[in-house]
PDB file of C-alpha atoms in Angstrom:
ATOM      1  CA  MET A  12       7.192 -51.576 -52.442  1.00 41.00           C
ATOM      2  CA  LYS A  13       7.962 -54.712 -50.533  1.00 42.00           C
ATOM      3  CA  ASN A  14      10.113 -52.783 -48.071  1.00 45.00           C
ATOM      4  CA  ILE A  15       7.450 -50.259 -47.365  1.00 47.00           C
ATOM      5  CA  ILE A  16       4.846 -52.823 -46.485  1.00 53.00           C
ATOM      6  CA  SER A  17       7.148 -54.912 -44.336  1.00 55.00           C
ATOM      7  CA  GLY A  18       7.709 -51.919 -42.047  1.00 62.00           C
ATOM      8  CA  LEU A  19       4.031 -51.695 -41.197  1.00 69.00           C
ATOM      9  CA  ASN A  20       3.234 -53.796 -38.199  1.00 72.00           C
ATOM     10  CA  LYS A  21       0.050 -55.811 -38.063  1.00 73.00           C
ATOM     11  CA  LEU A  22      -0.119 -55.224 -34.323  1.00 78.00           C
ATOM     12  CA  PHE A  23      -0.695 -51.526 -34.884  1.00 81.00           C
ATOM     13  CA  ASP A  24      -3.664 -51.958 -37.180  1.00 76.00           C
ATOM     14  CA  SER A  25      -6.064 -50.344 -34.761  1.00 83.00           C
ATOM     15  CA  ARG A  26      -5.978 -46.676 -34.006  1.00 84.00           C
ATOM     16  CA  ILE A  27      -6.413 -47.324 -30.316  1.00 89.00           C
ATOM     17  CA  ARG A  28      -3.202 -49.365 -30.233  1.00 90.00           C
ATOM     18  CA  LEU A  29      -1.419 -46.611 -32.114  1.00 89.00           C
ATOM     19  CA  GLY A  30      -2.744 -44.183 -29.529  1.00 90.00           C
ATOM     20  CA  ILE A  31      -1.540 -46.320 -26.640  1.00 92.00           C
ATOM     21  CA  MET A  32       1.933 -46.630 -28.153  1.00 92.00           C
ATOM     22  CA  ALA A  33       2.047 -42.902 -28.986  1.00 91.00           C
ATOM     23  CA  THR A  34       1.208 -41.767 -25.467  1.00 91.00           C
ATOM     24  CA  LEU A  35       3.474 -44.318 -23.793  1.00 92.00           C
ATOM     25  CA  SER A  36       6.383 -43.410 -26.045  1.00 90.00           C
ATOM     26  CA  VAL A  37       6.491 -39.867 -24.646  1.00 88.00           C
ATOM     27  CA  ASN A  38       5.673 -40.681 -20.993  1.00 87.00           C
ATOM     28  CA  ASP A  39       7.705 -42.791 -18.575  1.00 86.00           C
ATOM     29  CA  ASN A  40       4.558 -44.542 -17.426  1.00 87.00           C
ATOM     30  CA  LEU A  41       0.833 -43.918 -17.410  1.00 90.00           C
ATOM     31  CA  ALA A  42      -1.989 -45.198 -15.229  1.00 90.00           C
ATOM     32  CA  PHE A  43      -4.889 -47.131 -16.702  1.00 92.00           C
ATOM     33  CA  ASN A  44      -7.310 -44.305 -15.951  1.00 88.00           C
ATOM     34  CA  THR A  45      -5.058 -41.693 -17.526  1.00 86.00           C
ATOM     35  CA  LEU A  46      -4.871 -43.734 -20.718  1.00 90.00           C
ATOM     36  CA  LYS A  47      -8.636 -44.130 -20.659  1.00 90.00           C
ATOM     37  CA  GLU A  48      -9.086 -40.375 -20.376  1.00 84.00           C
ATOM     38  CA  LEU A  49      -6.558 -39.567 -23.079  1.00 85.00           C
ATOM     39  CA  LEU A  50      -7.939 -42.050 -25.582  1.00 88.00           C
ATOM     40  CA  ASP A  51     -11.556 -41.557 -24.557  1.00 86.00           C
ATOM     41  CA  ILE A  52     -12.573 -45.242 -24.683  1.00 90.00           C
ATOM     42  CA  THR A  53     -14.256 -47.758 -22.400  1.00 92.00           C
ATOM     43  CA  ASP A  54     -12.510 -49.894 -19.762  1.00 92.00           C
ATOM     44  CA  GLY A  55     -13.060 -53.175 -21.572  1.00 93.00           C
ATOM     45  CA  ASN A  56     -11.916 -51.884 -24.915  1.00 92.00           C
ATOM     46  CA  LEU A  57      -8.731 -50.406 -23.488  1.00 93.00           C
ATOM     47  CA  ALA A  58      -8.008 -53.492 -21.393  1.00 93.00           C
ATOM     48  CA  SER A  59      -8.209 -55.856 -24.356  1.00 93.00           C
ATOM     49  CA  HIS A  60      -5.848 -53.739 -26.463  1.00 93.00           C
ATOM     50  CA  LEU A  61      -3.419 -53.372 -23.567  1.00 94.00           C
ATOM     51  CA  LYS A  62      -3.473 -57.126 -23.069  1.00 93.00           C
ATOM     52  CA  ALA A  63      -2.619 -57.760 -26.707  1.00 91.00           C
ATOM     53  CA  LEU A  64       0.265 -55.293 -26.639  1.00 92.00           C
ATOM     54  CA  GLU A  65       1.526 -56.734 -23.368  1.00 93.00           C
ATOM     55  CA  LYS A  66       1.376 -60.314 -24.686  1.00 92.00           C
ATOM     56  CA  ASN A  67       3.613 -59.299 -27.579  1.00 91.00           C
ATOM     57  CA  GLY A  68       6.107 -57.655 -25.271  1.00 92.00           C
ATOM     58  CA  LEU A  69       5.549 -54.135 -26.543  1.00 92.00           C
ATOM     59  CA  ILE A  70       4.453 -52.733 -23.206  1.00 94.00           C
ATOM     60  CA  GLU A  71       5.050 -53.568 -19.567  1.00 93.00           C
ATOM     61  CA  VAL A  72       2.555 -53.604 -16.728  1.00 93.00           C
ATOM     62  CA  SER A  73       3.339 -52.810 -13.131  1.00 91.00           C
ATOM     63  CA  LYS A  74       0.781 -53.280 -10.413  1.00 90.00           C
ATOM     64  CA  ARG A  75       1.076 -51.814  -6.964  1.00 86.00           C
ATOM     65  CA  PHE A  76      -1.070 -50.451  -4.210  1.00 85.00           C
ATOM     66  CA  ILE A  77      -1.370 -46.817  -3.284  1.00 82.00           C
ATOM     67  CA  GLU A  78      -3.178 -46.447   0.025  1.00 84.00           C
ATOM     68  CA  ARG A  79      -4.702 -49.898  -0.435  1.00 85.00           C
ATOM     69  CA  LYS A  80      -6.125 -49.043  -3.826  1.00 84.00           C
ATOM     70  CA  PRO A  81      -4.763 -51.005  -6.756  1.00 84.00           C
ATOM     71  CA  ASN A  82      -2.848 -48.841  -9.181  1.00 85.00           C
ATOM     72  CA  THR A  83      -1.835 -50.243 -12.548  1.00 90.00           C
ATOM     73  CA  THR A  84       0.644 -48.392 -14.687  1.00 92.00           C
ATOM     74  CA  TYR A  85       1.885 -49.149 -18.160  1.00 94.00           C
ATOM     75  CA  SER A  86       5.176 -48.342 -19.823  1.00 94.00           C
ATOM     76  CA  ILE A  87       6.666 -49.016 -23.220  1.00 94.00           C
ATOM     77  CA  THR A  88       9.423 -51.637 -23.618  1.00 93.00           C
ATOM     78  CA  ALA A  89      12.585 -51.142 -25.667  1.00 93.00           C
ATOM     79  CA  ALA A  90      11.240 -53.564 -28.242  1.00 91.00           C
ATOM     80  CA  GLY A  91       7.919 -51.746 -28.321  1.00 91.00           C
ATOM     81  CA  LYS A  92       9.594 -48.386 -28.869  1.00 91.00           C
ATOM     82  CA  CYS A  93      11.693 -49.836 -31.704  1.00 90.00           C
ATOM     83  CA  LEU A  94       8.701 -51.434 -33.475  1.00 89.00           C
ATOM     84  CA  PHE A  95       6.580 -48.332 -33.034  1.00 89.00           C
ATOM     85  CA  GLU A  96       9.273 -46.163 -34.607  1.00 89.00           C
ATOM     86  CA  GLN A  97       9.584 -48.567 -37.515  1.00 87.00           C
ATOM     87  CA  HIS A  98       5.845 -48.399 -37.976  1.00 87.00           C
ATOM     88  CA  LEU A  99       5.865 -44.592 -37.937  1.00 86.00           C
ATOM     89  CA  ASN A 100       8.693 -44.494 -40.476  1.00 86.00           C
ATOM     90  CA  ALA A 101       6.786 -46.886 -42.708  1.00 84.00           C
ATOM     91  CA  LEU A 102       3.680 -44.694 -42.478  1.00 83.00           C
ATOM     92  CA  GLU A 103       5.715 -41.639 -43.387  1.00 83.00           C
ATOM     93  CA  ARG A 104       7.284 -43.391 -46.347  1.00 83.00           C
ATOM     94  CA  LEU A 105       3.838 -44.373 -47.580  1.00 81.00           C
ATOM     95  CA  ILE A 106       2.724 -40.762 -47.510  1.00 80.00           C
ATOM     96  CA  ASN A 107       5.905 -39.304 -48.997  1.00 78.00           C
ATOM     97  CA  PRO A 108       7.345 -41.918 -51.328  1.00 73.00           C
ATOM     98  CA  GLU A 109      10.562 -40.657 -52.859  1.00 62.00           C
TER      99      GLU A 109
ATOM    100  CA  MET B  25      -5.177 -48.824 -46.316  1.00 50.00           C
ATOM    101  CA  SER B  26      -5.558 -45.585 -48.233  1.00 64.00           C
ATOM    102  CA  ASN B  27      -3.214 -42.656 -47.955  1.00 72.00           C
ATOM    103  CA  ASN B  28      -5.852 -40.587 -46.178  1.00 78.00           C
ATOM    104  CA  THR B  29      -6.120 -43.103 -43.375  1.00 78.00           C
ATOM    105  CA  ASN B  30      -2.365 -42.999 -42.956  1.00 79.00           C
ATOM    106  CA  ILE B  31      -2.318 -39.220 -42.775  1.00 83.00           C
ATOM    107  CA  GLU B  32      -5.164 -39.298 -40.262  1.00 83.00           C
ATOM    108  CA  ASP B  33      -3.300 -41.900 -38.221  1.00 81.00           C
ATOM    109  CA  LEU B  34      -0.171 -39.778 -38.107  1.00 85.00           C
ATOM    110  CA  LYS B  35      -2.127 -36.675 -37.119  1.00 85.00           C
ATOM    111  CA  HIS B  36      -3.854 -38.623 -34.388  1.00 84.00           C
ATOM    112  CA  ILE B  37      -0.501 -39.934 -33.092  1.00 87.00           C
ATOM    113  CA  ARG B  38       1.137 -36.516 -33.101  1.00 85.00           C
ATOM    114  CA  ASN B  39      -1.794 -34.957 -31.308  1.00 85.00           C
ATOM    115  CA  LEU B  40      -1.844 -37.655 -28.632  1.00 86.00           C
ATOM    116  CA  MET B  41       1.908 -37.443 -28.069  1.00 87.00           C
ATOM    117  CA  GLU B  42       1.732 -33.704 -27.542  1.00 83.00           C
ATOM    118  CA  ARG B  43      -1.452 -33.726 -25.508  1.00 83.00           C
ATOM    119  CA  SER B  44      -0.244 -36.467 -23.171  1.00 84.00           C
ATOM    120  CA  SER B  45       3.193 -35.034 -22.490  1.00 84.00           C
ATOM    121  CA  LYS B  46       2.737 -31.261 -22.578  1.00 86.00           C
ATOM    122  CA  PHE B  47       0.649 -28.781 -20.663  1.00 88.00           C
ATOM    123  CA  LEU B  48      -0.950 -26.764 -23.451  1.00 85.00           C
ATOM    124  CA  SER B  49      -3.943 -25.193 -21.770  1.00 86.00           C
ATOM    125  CA  LEU B  50      -2.052 -22.179 -20.447  1.00 87.00           C
ATOM    126  CA  SER B  51      -3.904 -19.246 -21.904  1.00 88.00           C
ATOM    127  CA  GLY B  52      -2.297 -16.089 -23.251  1.00 90.00           C
ATOM    128  CA  LEU B  53      -4.970 -14.161 -21.377  1.00 92.00           C
ATOM    129  CA  SER B  54      -3.459 -15.530 -18.150  1.00 92.00           C
ATOM    130  CA  GLY B  55      -0.212 -13.715 -18.946  1.00 92.00           C
ATOM    131  CA  ILE B  56      -1.990 -10.499 -19.904  1.00 94.00           C
ATOM    132  CA  SER B  57      -4.130 -10.489 -16.743  1.00 94.00           C
ATOM    133  CA  ALA B  58      -1.174 -11.330 -14.479  1.00 93.00           C
ATOM    134  CA  GLY B  59       0.896  -8.554 -16.067  1.00 95.00           C
ATOM    135  CA  THR B  60      -1.908  -6.018 -15.758  1.00 95.00           C
ATOM    136  CA  LEU B  61      -2.506  -6.913 -12.108  1.00 94.00           C
ATOM    137  CA  ALA B  62       1.225  -6.591 -11.434  1.00 94.00           C
ATOM    138  CA  LEU B  63       1.312  -3.130 -13.023  1.00 94.00           C
ATOM    139  CA  VAL B  64      -1.733  -2.032 -11.001  1.00 94.00           C
ATOM    140  CA  GLY B  65      -0.040  -3.372  -7.883  1.00 92.00           C
ATOM    141  CA  ALA B  66       3.170  -1.523  -8.693  1.00 91.00           C
ATOM    142  CA  ALA B  67       1.206   1.678  -9.281  1.00 91.00           C
ATOM    143  CA  VAL B  68      -0.592   1.312  -5.938  1.00 90.00           C
ATOM    144  CA  ALA B  69       2.756   0.670  -4.276  1.00 87.00           C
ATOM    145  CA  TYR B  70       4.342   3.727  -5.824  1.00 85.00           C
ATOM    146  CA  PHE B  71       1.520   6.248  -5.596  1.00 85.00           C
ATOM    147  CA  VAL B  72      -0.282   5.179  -2.426  1.00 81.00           C
ATOM    148  CA  LEU B  73       2.161   3.385  -0.161  1.00 78.00           C
ATOM    149  CA  LEU B  74       5.326   5.240  -1.151  1.00 75.00           C
ATOM    150  CA  LYS B  75       3.535   8.542  -1.885  1.00 72.00           C
ATOM    151  CA  GLN B  76       5.217   8.957  -5.268  1.00 70.00           C
ATOM    152  CA  GLY B  77       8.630   8.385  -3.889  1.00 64.00           C
ATOM    153  CA  ALA B  78       8.217  10.861  -1.041  1.00 60.00           C
ATOM    154  CA  VAL B  79       8.577   7.892   1.262  1.00 60.00           C
ATOM    155  CA  LYS B  80      11.947   6.443   0.552  1.00 57.00           C
ATOM    156  CA  TYR B  81      11.733   2.701   0.173  1.00 55.00           C
ATOM    157  CA  ASP B  82      15.402   2.250   0.688  1.00 57.00           C
ATOM    158  CA  GLU B  83      16.706  -1.198  -0.020  1.00 55.00           C
ATOM    159  CA  HIS B  84      20.034  -0.114   1.475  1.00 47.00           C
ATOM    160  CA  MET B  85      18.328   0.812   4.716  1.00 48.00           C
ATOM    161  CA  ASN B  86      19.191  -2.297   6.647  1.00 45.00           C
ATOM    162  CA  ALA B  87      18.597  -2.764  10.315  1.00 41.00           C
ATOM    163  CA  THR B  88      17.471   0.800  10.927  1.00 45.00           C
ATOM    164  CA  GLY B  89      14.664  -0.822  12.841  1.00 46.00           C
ATOM    165  CA  ASN B  90      12.442   2.261  12.939  1.00 51.00           C
ATOM    166  CA  ASN B  91       8.764   1.581  12.645  1.00 51.00           C
ATOM    167  CA  PRO B  92       7.701   3.462   9.515  1.00 64.00           C
ATOM    168  CA  VAL B  93      10.097   1.397   7.402  1.00 68.00           C
ATOM    169  CA  PHE B  94       8.792  -1.828   8.863  1.00 73.00           C
ATOM    170  CA  GLY B  95       5.184  -0.740   8.386  1.00 77.00           C
ATOM    171  CA  ILE B  96       5.761   0.151   4.765  1.00 77.00           C
ATOM    172  CA  ARG B  97       7.560  -3.103   4.102  1.00 77.00           C
ATOM    173  CA  LEU B  98       4.663  -5.002   5.645  1.00 82.00           C
ATOM    174  CA  GLN B  99       2.166  -3.095   3.506  1.00 84.00           C
ATOM    175  CA  LEU B 100       4.260  -3.758   0.402  1.00 83.00           C
ATOM    176  CA  ALA B 101       4.455  -7.448   1.244  1.00 85.00           C
ATOM    177  CA  LEU B 102       0.683  -7.644   1.756  1.00 89.00           C
ATOM    178  CA  LEU B 103       0.101  -5.842  -1.529  1.00 90.00           C
ATOM    179  CA  ALA B 104       2.463  -8.213  -3.348  1.00 88.00           C
ATOM    180  CA  GLY B 105       0.674 -11.202  -1.798  1.00 90.00           C
ATOM    181  CA  THR B 106      -2.733  -9.897  -2.894  1.00 93.00           C
ATOM    182  CA  VAL B 107      -1.490  -9.323  -6.436  1.00 92.00           C
ATOM    183  CA  LEU B 108       0.000 -12.828  -6.518  1.00 91.00           C
ATOM    184  CA  ILE B 109      -3.232 -14.497  -5.364  1.00 93.00           C
ATOM    185  CA  CYS B 110      -5.342 -12.522  -7.866  1.00 94.00           C
ATOM    186  CA  ALA B 111      -2.904 -13.355 -10.682  1.00 92.00           C
ATOM    187  CA  VAL B 112      -2.916 -17.078  -9.902  1.00 92.00           C
ATOM    188  CA  CYS B 113      -6.733 -17.116  -9.763  1.00 94.00           C
ATOM    189  CA  ALA B 114      -6.965 -15.277 -13.087  1.00 93.00           C
ATOM    190  CA  ALA B 115      -4.435 -17.622 -14.706  1.00 91.00           C
ATOM    191  CA  TRP B 116      -6.382 -20.630 -13.448  1.00 92.00           C
ATOM    192  CA  TYR B 117      -9.674 -19.212 -14.664  1.00 93.00           C
ATOM    193  CA  PHE B 118      -8.453 -18.416 -18.182  1.00 92.00           C
ATOM    194  CA  SER B 119      -6.668 -21.760 -18.525  1.00 91.00           C
ATOM    195  CA  LEU B 120      -9.768 -23.638 -17.373  1.00 91.00           C
ATOM    196  CA  HIS B 121     -11.776 -21.690 -19.919  1.00 91.00           C
ATOM    197  CA  LYS B 122      -9.297 -22.531 -22.672  1.00 89.00           C
ATOM    198  CA  ALA B 123      -9.213 -26.230 -21.767  1.00 88.00           C
ATOM    199  CA  LYS B 124     -13.010 -26.379 -21.752  1.00 88.00           C
ATOM    200  CA  LYS B 125     -13.231 -24.707 -25.131  1.00 86.00           C
ATOM    201  CA  ALA B 126     -10.835 -27.272 -26.578  1.00 80.00           C
ATOM    202  CA  GLY B 127     -12.787 -30.083 -24.910  1.00 78.00           C
ATOM    203  CA  LEU B 128      -9.834 -31.042 -22.735  1.00 79.00           C
ATOM    204  CA  LYS B 129      -9.345 -31.533 -19.040  1.00 80.00           C
ATOM    205  CA  LEU B 130      -7.195 -29.000 -17.221  1.00 85.00           C
ATOM    206  CA  TRP B 131      -5.987 -31.238 -14.415  1.00 84.00           C
ATOM    207  CA  THR B 132      -4.014 -33.893 -16.307  1.00 81.00           C
ATOM    208  CA  VAL B 133      -0.757 -35.751 -15.777  1.00 80.00           C
ATOM    209  CA  ALA B 134       0.992 -33.177 -17.959  1.00 85.00           C
ATOM    210  CA  THR B 135      -0.440 -30.301 -15.901  1.00 89.00           C
ATOM    211  CA  ARG B 136       0.691 -31.885 -12.657  1.00 88.00           C
ATOM    212  CA  ARG B 137       4.161 -32.541 -14.048  1.00 88.00           C
ATOM    213  CA  THR B 138       4.497 -28.949 -15.273  1.00 92.00           C
ATOM    214  CA  LEU B 139       3.352 -27.554 -11.925  1.00 93.00           C
ATOM    215  CA  TYR B 140       5.688 -29.873 -10.030  1.00 94.00           C
ATOM    216  CA  HIS B 141       8.750 -28.704 -11.922  1.00 94.00           C
ATOM    217  CA  PHE B 142       7.571 -25.111 -11.684  1.00 95.00           C
ATOM    218  CA  MET B 143       7.091 -25.236  -7.918  1.00 95.00           C
ATOM    219  CA  ILE B 144      10.523 -26.594  -6.950  1.00 96.00           C
ATOM    220  CA  PRO B 145      12.607 -23.490  -7.762  1.00 96.00           C
ATOM    221  CA  LEU B 146       9.697 -21.230  -6.841  1.00 95.00           C
ATOM    222  CA  ILE B 147       9.248 -22.602  -3.312  1.00 96.00           C
ATOM    223  CA  ALA B 148      13.021 -22.719  -2.763  1.00 96.00           C
ATOM    224  CA  GLY B 149      13.216 -19.083  -3.907  1.00 95.00           C
ATOM    225  CA  GLY B 150      10.277 -18.046  -1.748  1.00 93.00           C
ATOM    226  CA  ILE B 151      11.771 -19.552   1.390  1.00 95.00           C
ATOM    227  CA  PHE B 152      15.168 -18.088   0.540  1.00 95.00           C
ATOM    228  CA  CYS B 153      13.610 -14.630   0.189  1.00 92.00           C
ATOM    229  CA  ILE B 154      11.871 -14.980   3.546  1.00 90.00           C
ATOM    230  CA  ALA B 155      15.210 -15.984   5.073  1.00 93.00           C
ATOM    231  CA  MET B 156      16.864 -12.917   3.533  1.00 90.00           C
ATOM    232  CA  ALA B 157      14.101 -10.607   4.728  1.00 84.00           C
ATOM    233  CA  LEU B 158      14.279 -12.004   8.264  1.00 86.00           C
ATOM    234  CA  ASN B 159      18.039 -11.465   8.267  1.00 86.00           C
ATOM    235  CA  ASN B 160      17.605  -7.872   7.129  1.00 79.00           C
ATOM    236  CA  ASN B 161      19.083  -8.578   3.725  1.00 80.00           C
ATOM    237  CA  ILE B 162      16.087  -6.985   2.094  1.00 80.00           C
ATOM    238  CA  HIS B 163      18.049  -5.320  -0.689  1.00 82.00           C
ATOM    239  CA  LEU B 164      18.464  -8.491  -2.754  1.00 88.00           C
ATOM    240  CA  VAL B 165      14.909  -9.815  -2.373  1.00 88.00           C
ATOM    241  CA  ALA B 166      13.602  -8.192  -5.564  1.00 88.00           C
ATOM    242  CA  SER B 167      16.481  -9.631  -7.530  1.00 93.00           C
ATOM    243  CA  ALA B 168      16.216 -13.110  -6.002  1.00 94.00           C
ATOM    244  CA  MET B 169      12.460 -13.330  -6.617  1.00 93.00           C
ATOM    245  CA  LEU B 170      12.858 -12.524 -10.300  1.00 95.00           C
ATOM    246  CA  VAL B 171      15.795 -14.927 -10.706  1.00 96.00           C
ATOM    247  CA  PHE B 172      14.043 -17.826  -8.956  1.00 97.00           C
ATOM    248  CA  TYR B 173      10.811 -17.135 -10.829  1.00 96.00           C
ATOM    249  CA  GLY B 174      12.772 -17.220 -14.077  1.00 96.00           C
ATOM    250  CA  LEU B 175      14.418 -20.501 -13.089  1.00 97.00           C
ATOM    251  CA  ALA B 176      10.990 -21.954 -12.278  1.00 96.00           C
ATOM    252  CA  LEU B 177       9.740 -20.969 -15.739  1.00 96.00           C
ATOM    253  CA  VAL B 178      12.799 -22.407 -17.491  1.00 96.00           C
ATOM    254  CA  ASN B 179      12.467 -25.612 -15.484  1.00 95.00           C
ATOM    255  CA  SER B 180       8.803 -26.100 -16.353  1.00 93.00           C
ATOM    256  CA  GLY B 181       9.289 -24.870 -19.936  1.00 91.00           C
ATOM    257  CA  LYS B 182      10.278 -28.370 -21.018  1.00 88.00           C
ATOM    258  CA  PHE B 183       6.762 -29.585 -20.280  1.00 90.00           C
ATOM    259  CA  THR B 184       4.747 -26.815 -21.868  1.00 90.00           C
ATOM    260  CA  VAL B 185       4.946 -24.372 -24.792  1.00 88.00           C
ATOM    261  CA  ASP B 186       8.434 -23.088 -25.711  1.00 88.00           C
ATOM    262  CA  GLU B 187       7.555 -19.466 -24.958  1.00 91.00           C
ATOM    263  CA  VAL B 188       7.595 -20.183 -21.229  1.00 94.00           C
ATOM    264  CA  HIS B 189      11.266 -21.107 -21.499  1.00 95.00           C
ATOM    265  CA  TYR B 190      12.169 -17.798 -23.131  1.00 95.00           C
ATOM    266  CA  LEU B 191      10.024 -15.796 -20.710  1.00 96.00           C
ATOM    267  CA  GLY B 192      12.010 -17.488 -17.935  1.00 96.00           C
ATOM    268  CA  ILE B 193      15.338 -16.477 -19.449  1.00 97.00           C
ATOM    269  CA  CYS B 194      14.160 -12.855 -19.728  1.00 97.00           C
ATOM    270  CA  GLU B 195      13.085 -12.905 -16.066  1.00 96.00           C
ATOM    271  CA  ILE B 196      16.477 -14.275 -15.016  1.00 97.00           C
ATOM    272  CA  ILE B 197      18.355 -11.554 -16.911  1.00 96.00           C
ATOM    273  CA  LEU B 198      16.108  -8.883 -15.401  1.00 96.00           C
ATOM    274  CA  GLY B 199      16.552 -10.370 -11.927  1.00 95.00           C
ATOM    275  CA  LEU B 200      20.326 -10.392 -12.254  1.00 96.00           C
ATOM    276  CA  ALA B 201      20.249  -6.781 -13.424  1.00 95.00           C
ATOM    277  CA  ALA B 202      18.106  -5.928 -10.390  1.00 93.00           C
ATOM    278  CA  GLY B 203      20.873  -7.380  -8.238  1.00 92.00           C
ATOM    279  CA  PHE B 204      23.335  -4.827  -9.600  1.00 92.00           C
ATOM    280  CA  PHE B 205      21.035  -1.823  -9.659  1.00 89.00           C
ATOM    281  CA  LEU B 206      19.752  -1.816  -6.106  1.00 83.00           C
ATOM    282  CA  ASN B 207      16.926   0.469  -5.042  1.00 79.00           C
ATOM    283  CA  TYR B 208      15.107   0.021  -8.329  1.00 83.00           C
ATOM    284  CA  GLY B 209      13.398  -3.158  -7.105  1.00 82.00           C
ATOM    285  CA  LEU B 210       9.905  -1.859  -7.720  1.00 86.00           C
ATOM    286  CA  LEU B 211      10.801  -0.788 -11.237  1.00 90.00           C
ATOM    287  CA  PHE B 212      12.329  -4.185 -12.033  1.00 92.00           C
ATOM    288  CA  TRP B 213       9.289  -5.934 -10.602  1.00 89.00           C
ATOM    289  CA  ALA B 214       6.960  -3.828 -12.708  1.00 93.00           C
ATOM    290  CA  ALA B 215       9.050  -4.715 -15.758  1.00 94.00           C
ATOM    291  CA  GLY B 216       9.467  -8.411 -14.931  1.00 94.00           C
ATOM    292  CA  PHE B 217       6.070  -9.319 -13.518  1.00 94.00           C
ATOM    293  CA  GLY B 218       4.119  -6.659 -15.416  1.00 95.00           C
ATOM    294  CA  VAL B 219       5.524  -5.741 -18.814  1.00 96.00           C
ATOM    295  CA  LEU B 220       7.115  -9.113 -19.639  1.00 95.00           C
ATOM    296  CA  HIS B 221       3.939 -11.020 -18.730  1.00 95.00           C
ATOM    297  CA  ILE B 222       1.826  -8.761 -20.907  1.00 96.00           C
ATOM    298  CA  LEU B 223       4.193  -9.084 -23.894  1.00 95.00           C
ATOM    299  CA  TYR B 224       4.343 -12.836 -23.428  1.00 94.00           C
ATOM    300  CA  GLY B 225       0.568 -13.063 -23.012  1.00 94.00           C
ATOM    301  CA  ILE B 226      -0.084 -11.113 -26.203  1.00 94.00           C
ATOM    302  CA  ARG B 227       2.312 -13.336 -28.134  1.00 93.00           C
ATOM    303  CA  MET B 228       0.727 -16.508 -26.734  1.00 91.00           C
ATOM    304  CA  TYR B 229      -2.750 -15.232 -27.408  1.00 91.00           C
ATOM    305  CA  ASN B 230      -1.962 -14.398 -31.019  1.00 91.00           C
ATOM    306  CA  LYS B 231      -0.142 -17.668 -31.621  1.00 88.00           C
ATOM    307  CA  TYR B 232      -2.338 -20.239 -29.883  1.00 84.00           C
ATOM    308  CA  ASP B 233      -5.646 -18.830 -28.680  1.00 77.00           C
ATOM    309  CA  ARG B 234      -7.024 -16.709 -31.487  1.00 75.00           C
ATOM    310  CA  LYS B 235      -8.424 -19.198 -33.934  1.00 62.00           C
TER     311      LYS B 235
END
């Protein structure tokens, strides 16, 4: 039982964070607005979750300008991918304990 | 955390992964309508423009340069263009309808990515066919169009439902066959753009749309 719980990451407690990690794990990078559309949440809500994930090194932010408009894209880091997979495995083990 | 929450979480994750990376709004009805339009176009070509084969559309007839052949080729090209535009509009309409019904947006990152990978072989093939036609190498145009269309489908199949990949392989095989059996271009087109699309559309409709 101890093993199972240790795999679950506190950072992924919220469903929005799970959603962010899920979409970034299958896309090279996504723009802020695309994430907002996919997850169907408000700017502020998304921004705060992104900030938390970024602070912990799970995702990376790149800012650039396209035709003078700021364009912020997010991508998953190697560490983030690894932790997210561990979390998924832990979830699966919880559902199907052997 | 209860087990139900975990199951819900996993479902949510799976759904988001698929929705954000794959173009899933392509409707089976798009395939059926495109196939039907192609068959109608082929019928018009055969019965009206070629007068049931009385006018020989001879793919071997290179560089004869006499006007009736050119006129018929132009009419056939215009007909093919009309069918193509109608088919694309119908596909767009049915996909938009399907996306709306599912509460999704049609024009997403996944859609753009699918279209991008679809267009590369298609545009290359289109320009290549124009080059062949201008050089009087008309006899391989039917084959090349089917092959390049198949390659476009296979290329974009990675970003959408698996059926597109297999449809592409069928189109490639048919296109290669058309390259060996010259003079049956119209027949191969009717099979590739008509019959295959309808079969594919019916399968897609039964598998994904009818719920």
